[in-house]
mmCIF file of C-alpha atoms in Angstrom:
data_model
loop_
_atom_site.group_PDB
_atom_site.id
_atom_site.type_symbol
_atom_site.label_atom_id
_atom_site.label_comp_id
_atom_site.label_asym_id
_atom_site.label_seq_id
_atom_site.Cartn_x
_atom_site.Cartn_y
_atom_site.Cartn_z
ATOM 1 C CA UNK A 1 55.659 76.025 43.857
ATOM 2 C CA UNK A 2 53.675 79.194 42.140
ATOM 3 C CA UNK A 3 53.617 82.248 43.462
ATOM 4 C CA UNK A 4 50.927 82.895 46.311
ATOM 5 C CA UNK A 5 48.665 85.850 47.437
ATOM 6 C CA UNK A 6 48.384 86.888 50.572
ATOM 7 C CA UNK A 7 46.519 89.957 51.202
ATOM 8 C CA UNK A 8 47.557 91.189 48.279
ATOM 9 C CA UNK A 9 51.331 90.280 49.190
ATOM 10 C CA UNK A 10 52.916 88.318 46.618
ATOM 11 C CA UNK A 11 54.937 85.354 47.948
ATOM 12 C CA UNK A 12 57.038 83.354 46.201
ATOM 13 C CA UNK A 13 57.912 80.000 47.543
ATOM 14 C CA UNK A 14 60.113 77.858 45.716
ATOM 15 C CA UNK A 15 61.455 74.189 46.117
ATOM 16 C CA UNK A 16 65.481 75.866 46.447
ATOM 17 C CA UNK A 17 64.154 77.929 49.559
ATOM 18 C CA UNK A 18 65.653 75.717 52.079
ATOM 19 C CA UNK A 19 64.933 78.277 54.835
ATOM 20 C CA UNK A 20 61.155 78.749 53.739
ATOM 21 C CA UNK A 21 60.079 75.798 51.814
ATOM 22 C CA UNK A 22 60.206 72.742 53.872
ATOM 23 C CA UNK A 23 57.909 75.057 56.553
ATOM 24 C CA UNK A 24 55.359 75.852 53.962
ATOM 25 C CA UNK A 25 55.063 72.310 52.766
ATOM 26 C CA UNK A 26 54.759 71.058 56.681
ATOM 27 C CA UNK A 27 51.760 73.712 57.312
ATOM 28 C CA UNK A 28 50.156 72.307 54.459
ATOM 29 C CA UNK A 29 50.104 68.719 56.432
ATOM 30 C CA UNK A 30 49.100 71.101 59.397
ATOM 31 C CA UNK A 31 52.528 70.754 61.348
ATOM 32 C CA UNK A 32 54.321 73.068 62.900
ATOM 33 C CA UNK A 33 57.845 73.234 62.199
ATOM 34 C CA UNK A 34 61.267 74.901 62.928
ATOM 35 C CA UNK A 35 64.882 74.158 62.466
ATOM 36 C CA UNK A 36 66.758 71.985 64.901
ATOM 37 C CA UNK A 37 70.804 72.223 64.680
ATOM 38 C CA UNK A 38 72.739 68.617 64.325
ATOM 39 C CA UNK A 39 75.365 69.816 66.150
ATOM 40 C CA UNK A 40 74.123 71.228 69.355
ATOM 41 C CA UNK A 41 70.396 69.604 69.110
ATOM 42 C CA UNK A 42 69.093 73.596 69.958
ATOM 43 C CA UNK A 43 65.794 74.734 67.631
ATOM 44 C CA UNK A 44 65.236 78.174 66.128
ATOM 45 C CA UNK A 45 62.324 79.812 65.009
ATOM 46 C CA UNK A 46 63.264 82.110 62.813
ATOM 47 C CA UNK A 47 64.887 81.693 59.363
ATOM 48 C CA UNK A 48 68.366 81.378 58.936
ATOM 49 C CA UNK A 49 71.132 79.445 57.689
ATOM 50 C CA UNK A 50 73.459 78.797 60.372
ATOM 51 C CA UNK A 51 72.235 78.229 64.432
ATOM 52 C CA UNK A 52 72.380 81.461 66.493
ATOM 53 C CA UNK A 53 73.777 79.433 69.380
ATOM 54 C CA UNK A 54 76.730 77.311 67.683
ATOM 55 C CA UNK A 55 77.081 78.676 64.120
ATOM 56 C CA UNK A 56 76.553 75.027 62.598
ATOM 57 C CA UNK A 57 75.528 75.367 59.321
ATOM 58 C CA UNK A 58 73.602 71.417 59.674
ATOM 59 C CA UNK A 59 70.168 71.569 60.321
ATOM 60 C CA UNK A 60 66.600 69.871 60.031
ATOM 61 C CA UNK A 61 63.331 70.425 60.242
ATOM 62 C CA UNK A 62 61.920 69.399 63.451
ATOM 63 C CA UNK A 63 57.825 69.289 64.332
ATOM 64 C CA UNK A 64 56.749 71.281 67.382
ATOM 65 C CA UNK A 65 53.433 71.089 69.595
ATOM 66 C CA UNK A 66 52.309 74.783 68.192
ATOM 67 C CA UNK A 67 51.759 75.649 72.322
ATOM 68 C CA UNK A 68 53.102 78.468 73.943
ATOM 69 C CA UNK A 69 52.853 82.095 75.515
ATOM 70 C CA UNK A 70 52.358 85.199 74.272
ATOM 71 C CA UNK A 71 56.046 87.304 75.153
ATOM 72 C CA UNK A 72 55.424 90.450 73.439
ATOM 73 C CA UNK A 73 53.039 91.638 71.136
ATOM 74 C CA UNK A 74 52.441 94.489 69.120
ATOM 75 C CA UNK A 75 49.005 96.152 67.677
ATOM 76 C CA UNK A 76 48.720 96.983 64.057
ATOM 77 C CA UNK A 77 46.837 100.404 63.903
ATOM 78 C CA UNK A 78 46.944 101.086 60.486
ATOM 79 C CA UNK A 79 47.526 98.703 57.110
ATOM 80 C CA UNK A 80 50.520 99.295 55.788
ATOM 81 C CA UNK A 81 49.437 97.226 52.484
ATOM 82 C CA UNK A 82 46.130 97.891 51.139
ATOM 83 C CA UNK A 83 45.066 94.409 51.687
ATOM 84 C CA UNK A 84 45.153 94.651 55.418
ATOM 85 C CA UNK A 85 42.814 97.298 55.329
ATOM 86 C CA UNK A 86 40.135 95.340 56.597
ATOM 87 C CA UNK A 87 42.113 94.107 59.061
ATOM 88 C CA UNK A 88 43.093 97.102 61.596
ATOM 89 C CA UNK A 89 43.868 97.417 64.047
ATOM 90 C CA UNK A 90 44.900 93.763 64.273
ATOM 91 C CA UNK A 91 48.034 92.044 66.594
ATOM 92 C CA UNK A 92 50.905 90.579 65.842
ATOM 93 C CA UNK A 93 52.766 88.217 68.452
ATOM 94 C CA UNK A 94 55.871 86.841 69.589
ATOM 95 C CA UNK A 95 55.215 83.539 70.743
ATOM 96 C CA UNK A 96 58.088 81.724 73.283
ATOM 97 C CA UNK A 97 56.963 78.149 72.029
ATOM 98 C CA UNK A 98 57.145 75.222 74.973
ATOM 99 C CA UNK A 99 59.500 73.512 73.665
ATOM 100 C CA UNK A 100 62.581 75.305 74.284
ATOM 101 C CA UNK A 101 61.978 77.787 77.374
ATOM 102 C CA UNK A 102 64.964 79.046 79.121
ATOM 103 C CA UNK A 103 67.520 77.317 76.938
ATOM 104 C CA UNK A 104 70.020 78.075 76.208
ATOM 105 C CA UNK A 105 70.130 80.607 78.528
ATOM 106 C CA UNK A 106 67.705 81.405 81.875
ATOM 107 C CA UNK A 107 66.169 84.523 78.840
ATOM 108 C CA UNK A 108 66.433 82.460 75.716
ATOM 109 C CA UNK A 109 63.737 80.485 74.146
ATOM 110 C CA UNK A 110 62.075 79.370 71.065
ATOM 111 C CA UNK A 111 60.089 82.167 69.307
ATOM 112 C CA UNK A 112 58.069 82.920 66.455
ATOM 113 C CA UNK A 113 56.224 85.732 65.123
ATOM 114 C CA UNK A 114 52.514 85.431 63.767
ATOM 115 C CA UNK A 115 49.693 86.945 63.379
ATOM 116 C CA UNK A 116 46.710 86.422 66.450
ATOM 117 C CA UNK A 117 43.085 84.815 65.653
ATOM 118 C CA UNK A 118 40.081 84.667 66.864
ATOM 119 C CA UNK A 119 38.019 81.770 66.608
ATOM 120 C CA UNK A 120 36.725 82.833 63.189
ATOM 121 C CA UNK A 121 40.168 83.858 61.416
ATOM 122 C CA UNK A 122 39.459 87.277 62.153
ATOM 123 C CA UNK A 123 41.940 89.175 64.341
ATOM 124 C CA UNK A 124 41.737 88.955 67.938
ATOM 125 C CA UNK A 125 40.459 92.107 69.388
ATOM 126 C CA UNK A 126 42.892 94.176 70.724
ATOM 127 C CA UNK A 127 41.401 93.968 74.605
ATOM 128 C CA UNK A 128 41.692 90.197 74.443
ATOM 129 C CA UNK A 129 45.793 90.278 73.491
ATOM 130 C CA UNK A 130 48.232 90.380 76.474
ATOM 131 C CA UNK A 131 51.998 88.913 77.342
ATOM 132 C CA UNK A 132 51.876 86.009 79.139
ATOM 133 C CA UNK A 133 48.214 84.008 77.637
ATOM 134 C CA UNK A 134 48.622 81.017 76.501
ATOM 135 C CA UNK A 135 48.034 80.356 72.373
ATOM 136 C CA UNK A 136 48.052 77.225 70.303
ATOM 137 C CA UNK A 137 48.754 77.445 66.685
ATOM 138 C CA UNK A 138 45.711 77.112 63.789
ATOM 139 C CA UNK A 139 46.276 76.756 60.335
ATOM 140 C CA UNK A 140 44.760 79.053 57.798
ATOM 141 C CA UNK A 141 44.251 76.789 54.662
ATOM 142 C CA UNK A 142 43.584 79.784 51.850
ATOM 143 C CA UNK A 143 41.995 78.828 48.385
ATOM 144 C CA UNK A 144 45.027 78.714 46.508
ATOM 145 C CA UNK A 145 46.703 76.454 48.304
ATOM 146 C CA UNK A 146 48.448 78.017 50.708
ATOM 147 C CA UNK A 147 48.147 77.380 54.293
ATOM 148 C CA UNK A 148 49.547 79.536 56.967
ATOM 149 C CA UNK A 149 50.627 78.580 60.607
ATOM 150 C CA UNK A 150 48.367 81.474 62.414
ATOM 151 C CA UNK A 151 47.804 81.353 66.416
ATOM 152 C CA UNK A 152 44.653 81.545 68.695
ATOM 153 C CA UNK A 153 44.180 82.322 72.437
ATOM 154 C CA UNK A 154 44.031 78.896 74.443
ATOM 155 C CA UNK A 155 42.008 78.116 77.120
ATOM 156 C CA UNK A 156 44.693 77.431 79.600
ATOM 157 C CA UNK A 157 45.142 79.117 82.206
ATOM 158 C CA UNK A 158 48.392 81.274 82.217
ATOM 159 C CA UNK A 159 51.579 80.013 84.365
ATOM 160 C CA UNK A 160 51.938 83.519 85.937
ATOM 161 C CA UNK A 161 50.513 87.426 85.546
ATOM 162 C CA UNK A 162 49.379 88.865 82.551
ATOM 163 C CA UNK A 163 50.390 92.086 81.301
ATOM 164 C CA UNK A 164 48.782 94.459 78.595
ATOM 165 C CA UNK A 165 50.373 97.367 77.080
ATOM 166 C CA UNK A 166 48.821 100.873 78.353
ATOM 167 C CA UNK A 167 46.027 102.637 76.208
ATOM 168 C CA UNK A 168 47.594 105.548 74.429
#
């Protein structure tokens, strides 16, 4: 795989990348996907080579529905690369996917971070985000061939109370 731009963030994805590679080549089938261990069947979000739960090194790449909840969020008031100038302030959320709430654990659950859209791959606006809405992942297809799971605000209606951070 080349080399990708990303507001002006150089990524480099290449076929060796076992903990990047096979989830860049899903999103460009527009799949969601995360690691599922072999040994204790438990999924994981976030890249790493051996399952937080068991330590088994033997994993796969399992597809996921892309639905979930925002649990925490944070707002982005400033770029901190040039090419998300354009962008601030924008969020950034941790999303508890559906697949795996509670487990291991009553606190544990399948998350991933990502940033928040609107309908028109624009950041959401900042009075929209809060924990506890419901999102469904998008996929940003950009013109060189990347494509980049990316999460909107859902229409469903949230399991409990919403919460917002304070104005500062």
């Amino acid at each position: 795989m080349p080399v990708y731009e990303y507001k002006d963030l150089l990524l480099n994805i290449i076929e060796q990348d076992s903990e990047y590679f096979g989830y860049f080549e899903a999103a460009k089938e527009h799949k969601l996907v995360v690691k599922k261990c072999l040994d204790c069947d438990l999924l994981r979000g976030e890249p790493g080579a051996s399952c937080p739960w068991c330590s088994s090194m033997r994993s796969e790449w399992h597809e996921v529905s892309g639905k979930g909840t925002i649990y925490s969020y944070q707002i982005i008031p400033h770029a901190i690369l040039p090419g998300f100038r354009d962008w601030t302030p924008y969020p950034v959320v941790l999303v508890e996917l559906d697949e795996q709430s509670g487990k291991p654990l009553e606190h544990d659950g399948l998350r991933i971070t990502a940033n928040l859209l609107d309908e028109n791959m624009n950041p959401e606006h900042e009075e929209n985000v809060a924990i506890g809405k419901r999102v469904n992942v998008v996929f940003q297809d950009m013109e060189n061939g990347l494509t980049l799971p990316q999460f909107t605000l859902s229409d469903e209606e949230p399991a409990g109370a919403i919460w917002r951070y304070p104005n500062t």
